[in-house]
């Protein structure tokens, strides 16, 4: 079985939903389809939540009404028959009345999760009804019944595998299985989600759980490009990536993939293919277990990084010092991305600053602490094994005019990372593209 995931732009209009339905009705084998909310909807739902947090029900109702009007028109445009149009409009009315009910109750982060889940619930309902209207044997499976996170808010893979397989077993003989990306239940059975962009993660978890032949991520661009197309001109799709390379690029900012979605596919050995719904015949990018020797693949950038430097002439590199420093970050559930050490200091980076002031006051017992905000990690990915001489020099040489704050190399054979100021991000990405890909 193939798993196909379509992102927000791919289901962003009734016309696009029709195009998606053409792509998923493969006659040869059943397909598992994961859908995002229509583009803009998750943001609108978060805006509604924000009004409700701020105790402004009128503001929330204005957005709810606008969204409802838009969806009612979408339903008119999508369905050919009044039967399916009315069925869907009835469902939509119930959905929007449900959203209105939140304007009358005490609002917490629990309610926000429920509100934000409605985007995917609506899009999957609309597409399933459309497929049924077209005579396709399709069934809608609620992700809330089989996608679950554990007490650490990580996907509970054993639960997902068991329950995804049970869903197929209980619903045999369908041509298309549809489910919501992004949404899940947590360890306490509450509605939760896999964070922004999480539909990619849902697709990879399902693909791994069902040992599918391939996971296809359909989006609005023809695969993983060799640099960020939002920042650099002339970027090109990368035909193939090794699992680890794709994981590094996703984690270090290539927005096309959710930061941790590659892990389940890698562990299950299921290839992931990135494809373009606007250009379905373009080859895209295949992510699999083949490591191509001697090639640099791509560059990505992770924004909003904070750099912390601890200097101590007394204790540094005494045994146990680094452990004590890392334990402080661990106790605040704050992960560290880059680390560089010297005889007199250690620098490291974090992207979650919610406990920064507590962390800093604890670190101060070990030395002088300095903080730099608004930094960016620039990550070059490819075959950077020590046998492959030359690439590191080329990457460093490209940055001769950029003030580089930290360099990390050797943590894996696939990645060299540079920490630069946000103001230097564009110049750094452009210089690397020119030097590494002759762009
Ligand atoms: P979807 O809604 O389908 O999940 P996203 O907006 O999350 O789509 O991801 C696709 C977008 O990722 C592209 O439109 C592109 O602007 C952006 N992007 C950032 N870096 C890259 C990259 N290296 N390769 C391709 N796309 C990238
Ligand atoms: N709809 C969610 C978001 O906008 C999840 C996704 O699209 O992947 O983040
Ligand atoms: Mg996405």
PDB file of N, CA and C in Angstrom, residues 372 375-376 378 398-407 418-425 427-428:
ATOM      1  N   UNK A 372      23.720  35.520  22.915  1.00  0.00           N
ATOM      2  CA  UNK A 372      23.482  36.256  21.660  1.00  0.00           C
ATOM      3  C   UNK A 372      22.201  35.707  21.045  1.00  0.00           C
ATOM      4  N   UNK A 375      20.240  34.523  16.042  1.00  0.00           N
ATOM      5  CA  UNK A 375      21.267  33.839  15.264  1.00  0.00           C
ATOM      6  C   UNK A 375      20.586  32.805  14.348  1.00  0.00           C
ATOM      7  N   UNK A 376      21.327  32.315  13.381  1.00  0.00           N
ATOM      8  CA  UNK A 376      20.788  31.343  12.422  1.00  0.00           C
ATOM      9  C   UNK A 376      21.810  30.223  12.245  1.00  0.00           C
ATOM     10  N   UNK A 378      23.244  27.616   9.756  1.00  0.00           N
ATOM     11  CA  UNK A 378      23.263  27.283   8.337  1.00  0.00           C
ATOM     12  C   UNK A 378      23.904  25.908   8.234  1.00  0.00           C
ATOM     13  N   UNK A 398      33.643  29.840   0.983  1.00  0.00           N
ATOM     14  CA  UNK A 398      32.500  30.635   0.515  1.00  0.00           C
ATOM     15  C   UNK A 398      32.110  31.683   1.555  1.00  0.00           C
ATOM     16  N   UNK A 399      32.443  31.411   2.817  1.00  0.00           N
ATOM     17  CA  UNK A 399      32.014  32.306   3.892  1.00  0.00           C
ATOM     18  C   UNK A 399      33.118  33.270   4.331  1.00  0.00           C
ATOM     19  N   UNK A 400      34.062  33.513   3.401  1.00  0.00           N
ATOM     20  CA  UNK A 400      35.214  34.345   3.800  1.00  0.00           C
ATOM     21  C   UNK A 400      34.786  35.751   4.231  1.00  0.00           C
ATOM     22  N   UNK A 401      33.636  36.262   3.690  1.00  0.00           N
ATOM     23  CA  UNK A 401      33.217  37.623   4.058  1.00  0.00           C
ATOM     24  C   UNK A 401      32.126  37.653   5.132  1.00  0.00           C
ATOM     25  N   UNK A 402      31.814  36.492   5.690  1.00  0.00           N
ATOM     26  CA  UNK A 402      30.715  36.442   6.682  1.00  0.00           C
ATOM     27  C   UNK A 402      31.308  36.210   8.074  1.00  0.00           C
ATOM     28  N   UNK A 403      30.897  37.016   9.056  1.00  0.00           N
ATOM     29  CA  UNK A 403      31.382  36.734  10.415  1.00  0.00           C
ATOM     30  C   UNK A 403      30.708  35.476  10.975  1.00  0.00           C
ATOM     31  N   UNK A 404      31.466  34.378  11.021  1.00  0.00           N
ATOM     32  CA  UNK A 404      30.899  33.101  11.482  1.00  0.00           C
ATOM     33  C   UNK A 404      31.152  32.991  12.984  1.00  0.00           C
ATOM     34  N   UNK A 405      30.107  32.693  13.763  1.00  0.00           N
ATOM     35  CA  UNK A 405      30.218  32.663  15.219  1.00  0.00           C
ATOM     36  C   UNK A 405      30.623  31.281  15.746  1.00  0.00           C
ATOM     37  N   UNK A 406      30.119  30.209  15.098  1.00  0.00           N
ATOM     38  CA  UNK A 406      30.481  28.839  15.515  1.00  0.00           C
ATOM     39  C   UNK A 406      30.509  27.958  14.272  1.00  0.00           C
ATOM     40  N   UNK A 407      31.323  26.889  14.330  1.00  0.00           N
ATOM     41  CA  UNK A 407      31.322  25.886  13.259  1.00  0.00           C
ATOM     42  C   UNK A 407      31.232  24.521  13.916  1.00  0.00           C
ATOM     43  N   UNK A 418      27.158  26.089  10.396  1.00  0.00           N
ATOM     44  CA  UNK A 418      27.763  27.380  10.730  1.00  0.00           C
ATOM     45  C   UNK A 418      26.727  28.207  11.466  1.00  0.00           C
ATOM     46  N   UNK A 419      27.148  28.891  12.508  1.00  0.00           N
ATOM     47  CA  UNK A 419      26.243  29.807  13.198  1.00  0.00           C
ATOM     48  C   UNK A 419      26.588  31.227  12.780  1.00  0.00           C
ATOM     49  N   UNK A 420      25.575  31.917  12.218  1.00  0.00           N
ATOM     50  CA  UNK A 420      25.811  33.302  11.774  1.00  0.00           C
ATOM     51  C   UNK A 420      24.695  34.188  12.322  1.00  0.00           C
ATOM     52  N   UNK A 421      24.883  35.489  12.213  1.00  0.00           N
ATOM     53  CA  UNK A 421      23.823  36.405  12.649  1.00  0.00           C
ATOM     54  C   UNK A 421      22.694  36.399  11.630  1.00  0.00           C
ATOM     55  N   UNK A 422      21.473  36.660  12.121  1.00  0.00           N
ATOM     56  CA  UNK A 422      20.301  36.697  11.236  1.00  0.00           C
ATOM     57  C   UNK A 422      20.533  37.659  10.066  1.00  0.00           C
ATOM     58  N   UNK A 423      21.170  38.799  10.359  1.00  0.00           N
ATOM     59  CA  UNK A 423      21.404  39.814   9.325  1.00  0.00           C
ATOM     60  C   UNK A 423      22.284  39.281   8.195  1.00  0.00           C
ATOM     61  N   UNK A 424      23.065  38.231   8.458  1.00  0.00           N
ATOM     62  CA  UNK A 424      23.980  37.684   7.434  1.00  0.00           C
ATOM     63  C   UNK A 424      23.423  36.426   6.761  1.00  0.00           C
ATOM     64  N   UNK A 425      22.185  36.050   7.101  1.00  0.00           N
ATOM     65  CA  UNK A 425      21.646  34.771   6.594  1.00  0.00           C
ATOM     66  C   UNK A 425      21.596  34.725   5.059  1.00  0.00           C
ATOM     67  N   UNK A 427      23.061  36.490   2.702  1.00  0.00           N
ATOM     68  CA  UNK A 427      24.388  36.511   2.060  1.00  0.00           C
ATOM     69  C   UNK A 427      25.061  35.139   2.204  1.00  0.00           C
ATOM     70  N   UNK A 428      24.924  34.524   3.382  1.00  0.00           N
ATOM     71  CA  UNK A 428      25.561  33.219   3.617  1.00  0.00           C
ATOM     72  C   UNK A 428      24.957  32.152   2.701  1.00  0.00           C
TER      73      UNK A 428
END
